[in-house]
Coordinates of C-alpha atoms in Angstrom, one line a residue:
X1 CA 63.0 57.0 113.0
X2 CA 62.2 60.0 115.1
X3 CA 64.3 63.2 114.8
X4 CA 67.2 63.5 117.1
X5 CA 67.5 59.8 117.7
X6 CA 70.7 57.8 117.2
X7 CA 71.4 56.3 113.8
X8 CA 72.1 52.6 113.5
X9 CA 75.7 51.8 112.5
X10 CA 76.0 50.5 109.0
X11 CA 75.9 46.6 108.8
X12 CA 76.2 46.2 112.6
X13 CA 72.5 46.8 113.7
X14 CA 73.8 48.7 116.7
X15 CA 72.9 52.2 117.9
X16 CA 75.7 54.8 118.5
X17 CA 74.8 57.5 120.8
X18 CA 75.1 61.0 119.5
X19 CA 78.0 63.0 121.2
X20 CA 77.1 65.9 123.2
X21 CA 79.3 68.5 124.8
X22 CA 79.0 68.5 128.6
X23 CA 78.4 71.8 130.5
X24 CA 78.9 72.8 134.0
X25 CA 77.9 76.0 135.8
X26 CA 80.4 78.8 136.6
X27 CA 81.5 78.7 140.3
X28 CA 81.1 82.6 140.4
X29 CA 78.1 83.5 138.3
X30 CA 76.3 80.2 137.6
X31 CA 76.2 80.6 133.8
X32 CA 76.5 77.3 131.8
X33 CA 79.9 76.8 130.2
X34 CA 82.1 74.2 128.9
X35 CA 84.1 72.8 131.7
X36 CA 87.8 74.1 132.4
X37 CA 90.4 73.5 135.2
X38 CA 89.3 76.8 136.8
X39 CA 85.6 76.0 136.6
X40 CA 85.0 79.9 135.8
X41 CA 83.6 81.3 132.6
X42 CA 85.6 83.5 130.4
X43 CA 83.9 86.8 131.8
X44 CA 84.6 86.0 135.4
X45 CA 88.1 84.7 134.6
X46 CA 88.8 87.9 132.9
X47 CA 87.6 89.9 135.7
X48 CA 89.7 88.2 138.3
X49 CA 92.9 87.9 136.5
X50 CA 94.9 90.6 134.6
X51 CA 97.7 88.9 132.9
X52 CA 98.8 92.4 131.7
X53 CA 99.6 93.7 135.2
X54 CA 103.3 94.8 135.4
X55 CA 103.7 95.1 131.5
X56 CA 104.7 98.4 130.5
X57 CA 102.1 100.6 128.5
X58 CA 104.8 103.3 127.7
X59 CA 108.2 103.1 126.4
X60 CA 110.6 105.3 124.5
X61 CA 112.7 104.8 121.4
X62 CA 115.6 107.1 119.8
X63 CA 115.4 107.9 116.1
X64 CA 117.9 109.6 113.9
X65 CA 115.9 111.7 111.3
X66 CA 118.8 112.2 109.0
X67 CA 119.4 108.6 108.2
X68 CA 116.0 107.1 109.2
X69 CA 117.7 104.8 111.8
X70 CA 116.7 103.6 115.3
X71 CA 119.0 103.1 118.4
X72 CA 119.4 99.8 119.4
X73 CA 121.2 99.9 122.9
X74 CA 123.8 100.2 123.6
X75 CA 125.3 101.9 120.5
X76 CA 123.9 100.1 117.5
X77 CA 121.8 102.1 115.0
X78 CA 119.5 100.0 112.7
X79 CA 117.8 101.6 109.5
X80 CA 113.9 100.9 109.5
X81 CA 111.0 102.2 107.5
X82 CA 107.6 102.9 109.0
X83 CA 105.5 99.9 110.0
X84 CA 108.2 97.5 108.6
X85 CA 109.1 94.1 110.2
X86 CA 112.6 95.7 111.0
X87 CA 111.0 98.5 113.1
X88 CA 108.6 95.9 114.8
X89 CA 111.7 94.0 115.9
X90 CA 113.3 97.0 117.3
X91 CA 110.3 98.0 119.3
X92 CA 109.7 94.4 120.6
X93 CA 113.1 94.3 122.1
X94 CA 112.4 97.2 124.4
X95 CA 109.8 95.3 126.2
X96 CA 111.0 91.6 126.0
X97 CA 112.7 91.7 129.5
X98 CA 109.6 92.8 131.4
X99 CA 107.7 90.0 129.5
X100 CA 110.2 87.5 130.6
X101 CA 110.2 88.6 134.2
X102 CA 106.4 88.2 134.4
X103 CA 106.5 84.8 132.5
X104 CA 104.1 86.2 129.9
X105 CA 104.7 85.0 126.4
X106 CA 104.0 87.1 123.1
X107 CA 101.7 85.3 120.7
X108 CA 101.3 88.2 118.2
X109 CA 101.9 92.0 117.5
X110 CA 100.6 94.7 115.0
X111 CA 101.0 98.4 114.5
X112 CA 98.2 100.8 115.2
X113 CA 97.8 103.9 113.3
X114 CA 99.4 107.1 114.6
X115 CA 99.7 110.4 113.0
X116 CA 103.3 110.8 111.4
X117 CA 104.0 114.1 113.2
X118 CA 102.6 112.9 116.6
X119 CA 106.2 111.3 117.5
X120 CA 104.2 108.2 118.6
X121 CA 104.5 104.6 117.6
X122 CA 101.7 102.4 118.8
X123 CA 101.6 98.5 118.9
X124 CA 98.8 96.1 120.0
X125 CA 100.3 93.0 121.6
X126 CA 98.6 89.7 122.1
X127 CA 99.8 88.1 125.3
X128 CA 99.4 84.7 126.5
X129 CA 100.1 83.4 130.2
X130 CA 99.0 80.5 132.5
X131 CA 96.8 81.5 135.2
X132 CA 94.6 79.5 137.7
X133 CA 95.1 75.7 137.8
X134 CA 96.9 75.5 134.3
X135 CA 94.4 77.7 132.3
X136 CA 95.8 79.9 129.6
X137 CA 94.5 83.2 129.1
X138 CA 95.2 85.4 126.0
X139 CA 94.6 89.2 126.2
X140 CA 95.5 92.3 124.1
X141 CA 97.7 94.9 125.4
X142 CA 98.4 98.3 123.8
X143 CA 101.9 99.8 124.1
X144 CA 103.0 103.5 123.1
X145 CA 106.3 104.3 122.1
X146 CA 107.5 108.1 122.4
X147 CA 110.0 108.9 119.6
X148 CA 112.8 111.0 120.6
X149 CA 114.9 112.6 117.9
X150 CA 118.7 112.4 118.1
X151 CA 121.4 112.3 115.6
X152 CA 123.3 109.1 115.2
X153 CA 127.1 109.5 115.4
X154 CA 128.0 109.2 111.8
X155 CA 125.2 111.9 111.1
X156 CA 126.3 114.1 113.9
X157 CA 129.8 114.0 112.5
X158 CA 128.5 115.0 109.0
X159 CA 126.5 117.7 110.4
X160 CA 129.5 119.2 112.3
X161 CA 131.6 118.8 109.3
X162 CA 130.0 117.8 105.8
X163 CA 133.5 117.2 104.4
X164 CA 134.2 114.5 107.0
X165 CA 133.9 111.5 104.7
X166 CA 136.1 108.6 104.2
X167 CA 135.4 107.4 100.7
X168 CA 134.0 109.1 97.6
X169 CA 132.7 107.4 94.4
X170 CA 133.1 109.7 91.5
X171 CA 130.7 108.5 88.6
X172 CA 131.1 110.0 85.3
X173 CA 130.0 109.5 81.7
X174 CA 131.3 112.0 78.8
X175 CA 128.1 112.4 77.0
X176 CA 126.0 115.4 76.1
X177 CA 122.9 114.2 78.1
X178 CA 122.1 112.6 81.5
X179 CA 119.7 109.7 80.3
X180 CA 122.1 107.2 81.8
X181 CA 122.2 108.9 85.2
X182 CA 118.4 109.1 85.3
X183 CA 118.0 105.3 84.7
X184 CA 121.0 104.5 87.2
X185 CA 119.4 106.6 89.8
X186 CA 116.2 104.5 89.7
X187 CA 118.3 101.2 90.0
X188 CA 120.1 102.6 93.0
X189 CA 116.8 103.5 94.6
X190 CA 115.2 100.1 94.0
X191 CA 118.3 98.0 95.3
X192 CA 119.1 100.6 98.0
X193 CA 122.8 101.0 97.0
X194 CA 123.0 104.8 97.7
X195 CA 121.1 104.6 101.1
X196 CA 124.3 104.6 103.2
X197 CA 125.6 107.7 101.5
X198 CA 126.4 110.7 103.6
X199 CA 125.4 112.9 100.7
X200 CA 125.0 112.8 96.9
X201 CA 126.3 115.9 95.0
X202 CA 126.1 116.9 91.3
X203 CA 129.4 117.4 89.5
X204 CA 130.2 118.2 86.0
X205 CA 129.6 115.1 83.8
X206 CA 128.1 112.9 86.7
X207 CA 127.5 112.4 90.4
X208 CA 129.8 112.2 93.5
X209 CA 128.6 109.7 96.4
X210 CA 130.3 110.3 99.7
X211 CA 130.3 107.6 102.5
X212 CA 131.7 107.3 105.9
X213 CA 133.2 104.0 105.1
X214 CA 135.4 102.4 102.4
X215 CA 133.3 99.2 102.4
X216 CA 130.2 101.1 101.7
X217 CA 131.8 102.8 98.8
X218 CA 133.3 99.4 97.5
X219 CA 129.9 97.9 97.6
X220 CA 128.4 100.8 95.4
X221 CA 131.3 100.1 92.8
X222 CA 130.5 96.5 92.7
X223 CA 126.9 97.2 92.0
X224 CA 127.8 99.6 89.2
X225 CA 130.0 97.0 87.5
X226 CA 126.9 94.6 87.4
X227 CA 124.5 97.0 85.7
X228 CA 126.8 99.2 83.5
X229 CA 129.9 98.8 81.4
X230 CA 132.2 100.9 83.6
X231 CA 136.0 101.3 84.1
X232 CA 137.3 101.9 87.6
X233 CA 140.4 103.2 89.2
X234 CA 141.1 103.8 92.9
X235 CA 143.3 106.1 94.9
X236 CA 144.0 107.0 98.4
X237 CA 145.4 110.0 100.3
X238 CA 147.0 109.9 103.7
X239 CA 145.2 112.2 106.0
X240 CA 146.9 111.6 109.3
X241 CA 149.0 108.9 111.3
X242 CA 150.1 107.7 114.7
X243 CA 153.7 106.7 114.7
X244 CA 153.5 105.0 118.1
X245 CA 150.5 102.8 117.3
X246 CA 151.1 102.7 113.4
X247 CA 147.5 103.7 112.8
X248 CA 147.1 105.5 109.3
X249 CA 143.9 107.4 108.3
X250 CA 143.3 107.5 104.5
X251 CA 140.5 109.1 102.4
X252 CA 139.8 106.8 99.4
X253 CA 138.6 107.8 95.9
X254 CA 137.0 105.5 93.6
X255 CA 136.8 106.8 89.9
X256 CA 134.0 105.0 87.9
X257 CA 133.7 105.8 84.1
X258 CA 130.8 104.8 82.2
X259 CA 131.1 103.7 78.6
X260 CA 130.1 106.8 76.3
X261 CA 127.8 104.6 74.3
X262 CA 124.1 104.8 74.9
X263 CA 120.8 103.5 73.8
X264 CA 119.8 104.7 70.4
X265 CA 123.4 105.9 69.4
X266 CA 124.5 105.3 65.9
X267 CA 128.0 103.8 65.5
X268 CA 130.3 103.4 62.5
X269 CA 132.4 100.4 63.2
X270 CA 136.2 100.5 62.1
X271 CA 137.0 97.7 59.5
X272 CA 138.9 95.9 62.2
X273 CA 136.0 95.9 64.7
X274 CA 133.6 94.9 61.8
X275 CA 135.8 91.9 61.1
X276 CA 136.1 90.8 64.8
X277 CA 132.4 90.8 65.1
X278 CA 131.8 88.7 62.1
X279 CA 131.2 91.2 59.5
X280 CA 128.7 93.3 61.4
X281 CA 127.8 96.7 60.3
X282 CA 129.5 98.9 59.5
X283 CA 126.5 101.0 60.7
X284 CA 125.0 99.7 64.1
X285 CA 122.6 100.9 66.6
X286 CA 123.1 100.4 70.3
X287 CA 119.8 98.9 71.5
X288 CA 120.5 97.8 75.0
X289 CA 123.3 98.7 77.6
X290 CA 123.6 96.5 80.7
X291 CA 127.2 95.3 81.8
X292 CA 127.6 94.7 77.9
X293 CA 126.6 96.6 75.0
X294 CA 124.1 95.2 72.5
X295 CA 124.7 96.4 68.9
X296 CA 122.1 95.7 66.2
X297 CA 122.6 95.9 62.4
X298 CA 119.3 97.6 61.4
X299 CA 119.6 95.9 58.0
X300 CA 120.3 92.4 58.7
X301 CA 119.0 92.1 62.3
X302 CA 122.1 90.7 63.6
X303 CA 123.0 91.4 67.2
X304 CA 126.3 91.4 68.9
X305 CA 127.0 91.9 72.7
X306 CA 130.2 93.6 73.4
X307 CA 131.6 93.6 76.9
X308 CA 133.5 96.4 78.5
X309 CA 136.8 95.1 78.3
X310 CA 136.4 94.1 74.6
X311 CA 134.9 97.6 74.2
X312 CA 138.1 99.3 75.4
X313 CA 140.2 97.6 72.6
X314 CA 138.2 99.3 70.0
X315 CA 137.3 102.3 72.1
X316 CA 134.8 103.6 69.3
X317 CA 132.5 106.6 69.7
X318 CA 129.0 107.3 68.7
X319 CA 128.7 109.1 65.2
X320 CA 125.4 110.6 65.9
X321 CA 123.4 110.5 69.3
X322 CA 119.9 110.7 70.4
X323 CA 120.2 114.6 70.4
X324 CA 120.5 114.5 66.7
X325 CA 117.4 112.5 65.9
X326 CA 115.2 114.1 63.0
X327 CA 111.4 113.4 62.6
X328 CA 110.2 111.7 59.4
X329 CA 106.7 110.9 58.2
X330 CA 106.1 107.4 56.9
X331 CA 104.5 107.7 53.3
X332 CA 104.5 103.8 52.5
X333 CA 106.0 100.8 53.9
X334 CA 106.3 97.2 52.7
X335 CA 107.4 94.2 54.8
X336 CA 110.3 92.2 53.6
X337 CA 110.5 89.2 56.2
X338 CA 108.4 87.9 59.0
X339 CA 108.6 89.3 62.5
X340 CA 111.3 87.8 64.7
X341 CA 112.4 88.3 68.5
X342 CA 115.9 88.7 69.5
X343 CA 116.7 89.2 73.1
X344 CA 113.3 89.8 74.1
X345 CA 112.8 92.5 71.5
X346 CA 110.7 92.3 68.3
X347 CA 112.1 93.3 64.8
X348 CA 110.9 93.0 61.2
X349 CA 112.7 94.0 58.1
X350 CA 110.9 96.4 55.7
X351 CA 111.2 98.9 53.1
X352 CA 109.8 102.4 53.9
X353 CA 109.4 105.7 52.0
X354 CA 109.9 108.4 54.3
X355 CA 110.2 112.3 54.2
X356 CA 111.4 114.8 56.7
X357 CA 108.6 116.6 58.3
X358 CA 110.8 119.9 58.1
X359 CA 110.5 119.5 54.3
X360 CA 106.8 119.5 54.0
X361 CA 106.0 122.6 51.8
X362 CA 109.4 123.2 50.9
X363 CA 110.6 120.4 48.6
X364 CA 109.7 116.9 47.4
X365 CA 112.6 114.9 48.8
X366 CA 111.5 111.2 49.6
X367 CA 114.0 108.7 50.8
X368 CA 113.4 104.8 50.3
X369 CA 115.2 102.9 53.4
X370 CA 115.5 99.6 54.9
X371 CA 114.4 99.5 58.4
X372 CA 114.0 97.1 61.3
X373 CA 110.7 98.7 62.5
X374 CA 108.4 97.0 59.9
X375 CA 106.2 95.7 62.8
X376 CA 105.6 99.2 64.2
X377 CA 105.3 101.6 61.4
X378 CA 102.3 102.3 59.1
X379 CA 101.7 104.9 56.5
X380 CA 101.0 108.1 58.1
X381 CA 103.1 107.3 61.3
X382 CA 105.9 109.4 62.6
X383 CA 109.3 108.0 63.3
X384 CA 112.8 109.4 64.5
X385 CA 115.9 108.6 62.7
X386 CA 119.3 109.9 61.8
X387 CA 119.8 112.0 58.7
X388 CA 122.9 110.9 57.0
X389 CA 121.9 112.8 53.9
X390 CA 122.4 116.3 55.5
X391 CA 124.3 115.4 58.6
X392 CA 127.7 117.2 59.3
X393 CA 129.7 114.3 60.5
X394 CA 133.1 114.3 62.3
X395 CA 134.0 110.7 62.6
X396 CA 136.9 108.9 60.9
X397 CA 135.3 105.5 61.2
X398 CA 132.2 107.1 59.6
X399 CA 134.3 108.4 56.7
X400 CA 136.0 105.3 56.0
X401 CA 132.6 103.6 55.8
X402 CA 131.2 106.1 53.3
X403 CA 134.3 105.5 51.0
X404 CA 133.9 101.6 51.3
X405 CA 130.2 101.2 51.4
X406 CA 127.1 102.7 49.9
X407 CA 125.4 103.8 53.1
X408 CA 121.7 104.5 53.4
X409 CA 120.6 108.1 53.6
X410 CA 118.3 107.6 56.5
X411 CA 118.5 105.2 59.5
X412 CA 115.3 105.0 61.4
X413 CA 115.5 104.4 65.1
X414 CA 112.1 104.3 66.7
X415 CA 108.5 105.3 66.3
X416 CA 107.5 108.6 67.5
X417 CA 104.2 109.5 69.1
X418 CA 102.2 112.8 69.4
X419 CA 103.8 115.1 71.7
X420 CA 100.9 116.2 73.8
X421 CA 101.6 116.9 77.4
X422 CA 99.5 114.8 79.8
X423 CA 99.4 113.7 83.4
X424 CA 100.8 110.3 84.1
X425 CA 99.3 107.9 86.7
X426 CA 102.7 106.9 87.9
X427 CA 105.6 108.6 89.3
X428 CA 109.3 108.1 90.2
X429 CA 111.3 108.7 93.3
X430 CA 114.5 110.7 93.2
X431 CA 117.9 110.8 95.0
X432 CA 118.4 113.9 97.3
X433 CA 121.2 115.3 95.0
X434 CA 122.8 118.7 96.1
X435 CA 123.0 120.7 92.8
X436 CA 125.8 123.3 92.1
X437 CA 125.3 126.8 91.0
X438 CA 126.0 125.9 87.4
X439 CA 123.0 123.3 87.2
X440 CA 120.6 125.9 88.9
X441 CA 121.0 128.2 85.9
X442 CA 117.7 128.8 84.0
X443 CA 118.9 127.3 80.8
X444 CA 120.3 124.2 82.5
X445 CA 117.0 123.6 84.5
X446 CA 115.0 123.7 81.4
X447 CA 117.4 121.2 79.9
X448 CA 117.3 118.8 82.7
X449 CA 113.4 119.0 82.6
X450 CA 113.4 118.1 78.9
X451 CA 115.8 115.1 79.5
X452 CA 113.6 113.9 82.4
X453 CA 110.4 114.0 80.3
X454 CA 112.2 112.0 77.5
X455 CA 113.3 109.5 80.1
X456 CA 109.7 109.1 81.2
X457 CA 108.5 108.5 77.6
X458 CA 111.4 106.0 77.1
X459 CA 110.0 104.0 80.0
X460 CA 106.5 104.2 78.7
X461 CA 107.6 102.6 75.5
X462 CA 110.1 100.1 76.9
X463 CA 108.7 97.3 79.2
X464 CA 112.2 95.9 79.7
X465 CA 113.4 99.1 81.2
X466 CA 110.2 99.2 83.5
X467 CA 110.7 95.7 84.7
X468 CA 114.2 96.7 86.4
X469 CA 113.0 99.6 88.3
X470 CA 110.0 100.6 90.7
X471 CA 107.2 102.9 89.4
X472 CA 104.7 104.1 92.1
X473 CA 101.0 105.2 91.7
X474 CA 100.6 108.9 91.5
X475 CA 98.1 109.8 94.3
X476 CA 97.3 113.4 92.5
X477 CA 96.4 111.5 89.2
X478 CA 92.7 111.8 88.5
X479 CA 91.2 110.4 85.4
X480 CA 89.3 113.5 84.3
X481 CA 92.9 115.3 84.5
X482 CA 94.2 113.1 81.7
X483 CA 94.2 114.6 78.2
X484 CA 92.8 112.6 75.2
X485 CA 95.6 110.7 73.6
X486 CA 95.5 108.2 70.7
X487 CA 95.0 104.6 71.0
X488 CA 98.6 103.6 69.9
X489 CA 100.3 105.8 72.4
X490 CA 102.0 103.5 74.8
X491 CA 101.1 103.7 78.5
X492 CA 102.2 101.9 81.7
X493 CA 99.7 99.3 82.8
X494 CA 98.2 99.9 86.3
X495 CA 99.3 96.3 87.2
X496 CA 103.1 97.4 87.1
X497 CA 102.7 100.2 89.6
X498 CA 103.6 100.0 93.1
X499 CA 101.5 101.5 96.1
X500 CA 103.5 104.2 97.7
X501 CA 103.8 103.8 101.5
X502 CA 101.1 106.0 103.2
X503 CA 100.2 106.0 107.0
X504 CA 96.5 105.9 107.9
X505 CA 93.3 104.2 107.6
X506 CA 92.9 102.1 110.7
X507 CA 90.4 102.9 113.6
X508 CA 91.9 103.3 116.9
X509 CA 88.9 102.2 119.0
X510 CA 89.7 98.5 118.4
X511 CA 93.0 98.4 120.2
X512 CA 91.6 97.7 124.0
X513 CA 89.6 94.6 123.6
X514 CA 90.4 91.4 125.5
X515 CA 89.7 88.1 124.1
X516 CA 88.7 84.9 126.0
X517 CA 87.8 81.8 124.0
X518 CA 87.1 78.1 124.3
X519 CA 88.7 75.6 126.3
X520 CA 90.9 73.3 124.2
X521 CA 93.9 71.4 125.4
X522 CA 93.8 73.3 128.8
X523 CA 93.5 76.9 127.1
X524 CA 90.9 79.5 127.5
X525 CA 91.2 82.2 124.9

């Protein structure tokens, strides 16, 4: 059988002619083409018909630089981030009326890069319209929006009078550190709960969030109750009222107090609390704080979750906090039981011989303790723990426990890694907090930097904490900048990092190209 001839149908003995696409000549230039209702090729059709005629190429949009929102006429302000779907929707609404008047349909749109300081937003639209004899033509069309800065109503009122707030959330925790607020700050940023705040101010023992609406403040309070054990109180003060119309203006205050128990705190339970928790303790460690407190008995590996309402019944305090941790060196360790997992965390009971690092070269004091860190510690490692042997305790429940029980001399809390400064490949975002004069003092500033560094180390060591917040890639990080650290030092995997939003990268020369394609179902692309 010769090449190109038709093949016989299977079993029928008949020849099926090969299907070939018919071509005609363009009525304008005579080029062979596939037939379409206009009898014109794509080049000639594009040269004779411009479906973008009458579609605006320039428009304006109003932007509030304080709250990052755009004006949606007549008086609505919508918050949108650069190159987001929300911003795309706002811009397309500015040109939908001309498109409807010209009977042009929009089949697609995308952002085109523009410099952030140029006050320009560029879109490349794909427009579709029916032209000669039912032929549908699709063509790209660039539109440039000029950004005009103007404060929205709420921001203008705040600029005129910063104290013109309607509701304030006073978040407090009576502890000697700010680790809880550093973690809550990241949760608020991830879920956008503080984005509607007029301003955020630092206060002794916490933060103040000022809002222009009571509902915005109430939403923040509701969120805090789901992520932390808090106790809330509300109050309102009459500002003004109109007797004739019975309109009253109030200022609302939400007082939110966080439970003073934090991760890694050592707690001595009272006999009543220990009995109610099934004989837990009397010494327990706080291993996790959400809307409930997770208490771990480091000598039996029993865990009890205590809700905020139940905590207020006992109202115990921390006998020792993370500020009082002492560094030990592990001399020997012997596993007692197999490794187990409780609430996603791994524990293993073991006996360890430890000595205080500060005692080296001074005495030969060695402690034999039972610990829950048998899966982490090896001879020669360093660990942080509470020194009950030499601690000066001022806690009634701890005194009661010492008289009733034989308490250990050391309670190990976590493994300690080398304290070598290094550049991290990741970073965190921060809330714009207004600091008062007391927090700007030199000693306070150094203290805050140390607490922030300790918080970053906690994130490196705890995957569960990292899972609940957003970590971003550090663009300033270079591999040659990183110092050499040990293999066992915990780091954040690059898979857990989020690309921070940056504008740039696209070429601008691709925006002015019209596309005309094949004729299928009466369409020429």
